[in-house]
CSV table of C-alpha atoms in Angstrom, one decimal:
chain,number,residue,atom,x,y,z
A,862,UNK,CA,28.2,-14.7,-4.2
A,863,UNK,CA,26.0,-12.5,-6.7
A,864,UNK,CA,22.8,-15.5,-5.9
A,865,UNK,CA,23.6,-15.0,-2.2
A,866,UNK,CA,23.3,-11.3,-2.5
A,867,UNK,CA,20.6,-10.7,-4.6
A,868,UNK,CA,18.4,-13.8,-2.1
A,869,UNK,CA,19.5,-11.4,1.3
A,870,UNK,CA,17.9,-8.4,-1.3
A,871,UNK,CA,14.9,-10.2,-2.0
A,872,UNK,CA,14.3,-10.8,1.4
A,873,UNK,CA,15.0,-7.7,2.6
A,874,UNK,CA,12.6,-6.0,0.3
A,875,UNK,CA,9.9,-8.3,1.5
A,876,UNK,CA,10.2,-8.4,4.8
A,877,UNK,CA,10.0,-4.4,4.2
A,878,UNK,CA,6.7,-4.8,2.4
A,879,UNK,CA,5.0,-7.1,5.0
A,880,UNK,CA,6.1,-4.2,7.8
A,881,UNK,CA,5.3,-1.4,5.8
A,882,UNK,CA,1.7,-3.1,5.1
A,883,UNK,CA,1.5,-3.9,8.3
A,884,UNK,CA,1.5,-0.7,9.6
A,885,UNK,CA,-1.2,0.7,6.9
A,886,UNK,CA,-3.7,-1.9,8.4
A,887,UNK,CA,-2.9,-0.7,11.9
A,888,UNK,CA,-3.5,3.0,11.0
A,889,UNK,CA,-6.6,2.1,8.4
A,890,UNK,CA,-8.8,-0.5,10.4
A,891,UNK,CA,-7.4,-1.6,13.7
A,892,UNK,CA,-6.5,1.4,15.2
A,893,UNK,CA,-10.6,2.1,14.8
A,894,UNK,CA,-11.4,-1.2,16.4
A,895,UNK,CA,-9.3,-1.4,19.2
A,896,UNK,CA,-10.0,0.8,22.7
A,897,UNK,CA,-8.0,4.3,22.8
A,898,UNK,CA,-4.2,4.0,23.3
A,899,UNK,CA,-2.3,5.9,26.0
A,900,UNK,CA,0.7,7.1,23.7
A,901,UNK,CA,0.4,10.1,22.0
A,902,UNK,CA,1.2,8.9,18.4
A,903,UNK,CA,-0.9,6.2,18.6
A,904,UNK,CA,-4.0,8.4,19.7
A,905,UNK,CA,-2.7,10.8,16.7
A,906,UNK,CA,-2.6,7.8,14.3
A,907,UNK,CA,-6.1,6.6,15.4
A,908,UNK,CA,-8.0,10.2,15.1
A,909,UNK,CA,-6.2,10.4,11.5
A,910,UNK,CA,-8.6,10.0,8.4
A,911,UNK,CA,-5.4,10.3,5.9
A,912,UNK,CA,-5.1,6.8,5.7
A,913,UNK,CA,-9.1,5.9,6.1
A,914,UNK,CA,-9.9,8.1,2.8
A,915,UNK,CA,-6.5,6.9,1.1
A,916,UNK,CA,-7.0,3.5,-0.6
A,917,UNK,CA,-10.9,4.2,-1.4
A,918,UNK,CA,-9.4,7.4,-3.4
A,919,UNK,CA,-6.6,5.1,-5.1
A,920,UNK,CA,-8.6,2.8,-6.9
A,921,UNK,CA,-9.8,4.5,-9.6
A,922,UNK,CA,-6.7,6.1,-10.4
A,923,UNK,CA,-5.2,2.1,-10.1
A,924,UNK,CA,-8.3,1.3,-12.6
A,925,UNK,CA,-7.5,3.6,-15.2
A,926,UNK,CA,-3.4,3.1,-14.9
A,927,UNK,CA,-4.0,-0.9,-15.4
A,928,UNK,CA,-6.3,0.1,-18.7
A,929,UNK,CA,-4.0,2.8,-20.1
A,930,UNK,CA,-1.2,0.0,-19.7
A,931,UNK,CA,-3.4,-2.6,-21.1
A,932,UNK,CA,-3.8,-1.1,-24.0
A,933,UNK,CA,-0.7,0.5,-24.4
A,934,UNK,CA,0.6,-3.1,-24.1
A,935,UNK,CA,-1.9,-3.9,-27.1
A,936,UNK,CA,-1.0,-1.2,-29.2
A,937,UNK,CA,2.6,-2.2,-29.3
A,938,UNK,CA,2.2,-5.9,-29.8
A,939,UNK,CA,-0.1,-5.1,-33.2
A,940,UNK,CA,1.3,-2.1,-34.6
Protein backbone atom coordinates (compact mmCIF):
# COMPACT_ATOMS: atom_id res chain seq x y z
CA UNK A 1 0.00 0.00 0.00
CA UNK A 2 2.90 2.43 1.23
CA UNK A 3 4.75 1.73 -2.68
CA UNK A 4 1.26 2.42 -4.20
CA UNK A 5 1.02 5.62 -2.39
CA UNK A 6 4.16 7.13 -2.41
CA UNK A 7 4.10 6.15 -6.85
CA UNK A 8 0.34 8.24 -7.06
CA UNK A 9 2.71 11.07 -4.92
CA UNK A 10 5.43 10.94 -7.19
CA UNK A 11 3.21 11.37 -9.97
CA UNK A 12 1.31 13.83 -8.74
CA UNK A 13 4.27 16.07 -7.93
CA UNK A 14 5.39 15.77 -11.50
CA UNK A 15 2.60 16.17 -13.31
CA UNK A 16 2.49 19.53 -11.04
CA UNK A 17 5.88 20.45 -12.21
CA UNK A 18 5.34 19.96 -16.00
CA UNK A 19 1.96 22.28 -15.49
CA UNK A 20 3.50 24.67 -13.37
CA UNK A 21 6.50 24.94 -16.04
CA UNK A 22 4.27 25.00 -18.57
CA UNK A 23 2.60 27.93 -17.65
CA UNK A 24 6.12 29.98 -17.00
CA UNK A 25 6.92 29.39 -20.79
CA UNK A 26 3.53 30.64 -21.76
CA UNK A 27 3.87 33.88 -19.64
CA UNK A 28 7.85 34.18 -20.51
CA UNK A 29 8.17 33.47 -24.33
CA UNK A 30 4.94 32.51 -26.02
CA UNK A 31 2.69 34.83 -24.79
CA UNK A 32 5.35 37.47 -26.81
CA UNK A 33 5.17 35.40 -29.94
CA UNK A 34 1.78 34.66 -30.40
CA UNK A 35 -0.98 37.53 -31.81
CA UNK A 36 -2.86 39.43 -28.88
CA UNK A 37 -5.51 37.39 -27.00
CA UNK A 38 -9.06 38.45 -26.44
CA UNK A 39 -9.34 37.58 -22.66
CA UNK A 40 -8.40 39.88 -20.29
CA UNK A 41 -5.85 37.84 -18.25
CA UNK A 42 -4.18 36.61 -21.04
CA UNK A 43 -3.66 40.31 -22.49
CA UNK A 44 -2.58 41.02 -18.67
CA UNK A 45 -0.19 38.03 -18.66
CA UNK A 46 1.30 39.04 -22.11
CA UNK A 47 1.95 43.01 -21.26
CA UNK A 48 3.70 41.50 -17.87
CA UNK A 49 7.57 41.84 -17.67
CA UNK A 50 7.57 39.99 -14.05
CA UNK A 51 8.19 36.92 -15.58
CA UNK A 52 10.47 38.21 -18.74
CA UNK A 53 13.11 39.87 -16.17
CA UNK A 54 12.63 36.81 -13.60
CA UNK A 55 14.90 33.86 -14.65
CA UNK A 56 17.73 36.28 -16.18
CA UNK A 57 17.72 37.89 -12.44
CA UNK A 58 17.83 34.19 -10.84
CA UNK A 59 20.90 32.89 -12.19
CA UNK A 60 23.36 34.40 -10.45
CA UNK A 61 21.82 34.08 -7.20
CA UNK A 62 21.45 30.01 -8.53
CA UNK A 63 25.41 30.44 -9.36
CA UNK A 64 26.52 31.50 -6.17
CA UNK A 65 23.93 29.02 -3.98
CA UNK A 66 25.46 25.88 -6.12
CA UNK A 67 29.20 27.28 -5.06
CA UNK A 68 28.35 28.05 -1.45
CA UNK A 69 26.90 24.36 -1.33
CA UNK A 70 29.75 23.07 -3.21
CA UNK A 71 32.02 23.99 -0.91
CA UNK A 72 30.13 23.67 1.99
CA UNK A 73 29.83 20.06 0.76
CA UNK A 74 33.84 20.05 0.64
CA UNK A 75 34.44 21.44 3.83
CA UNK A 76 32.53 18.83 5.58
CA UNK A 77 33.83 15.82 3.77
CA UNK A 78 37.74 16.97 4.78
CA UNK A 79 37.38 18.51 8.00
Amino acid sequence: MALAANRAMGFALVAVGITLLAGFLYAAVLSKALPPPDNWFLLAIRNDRYYCLLVPLTVPVIIVAVYLHWMSMKMFKHA
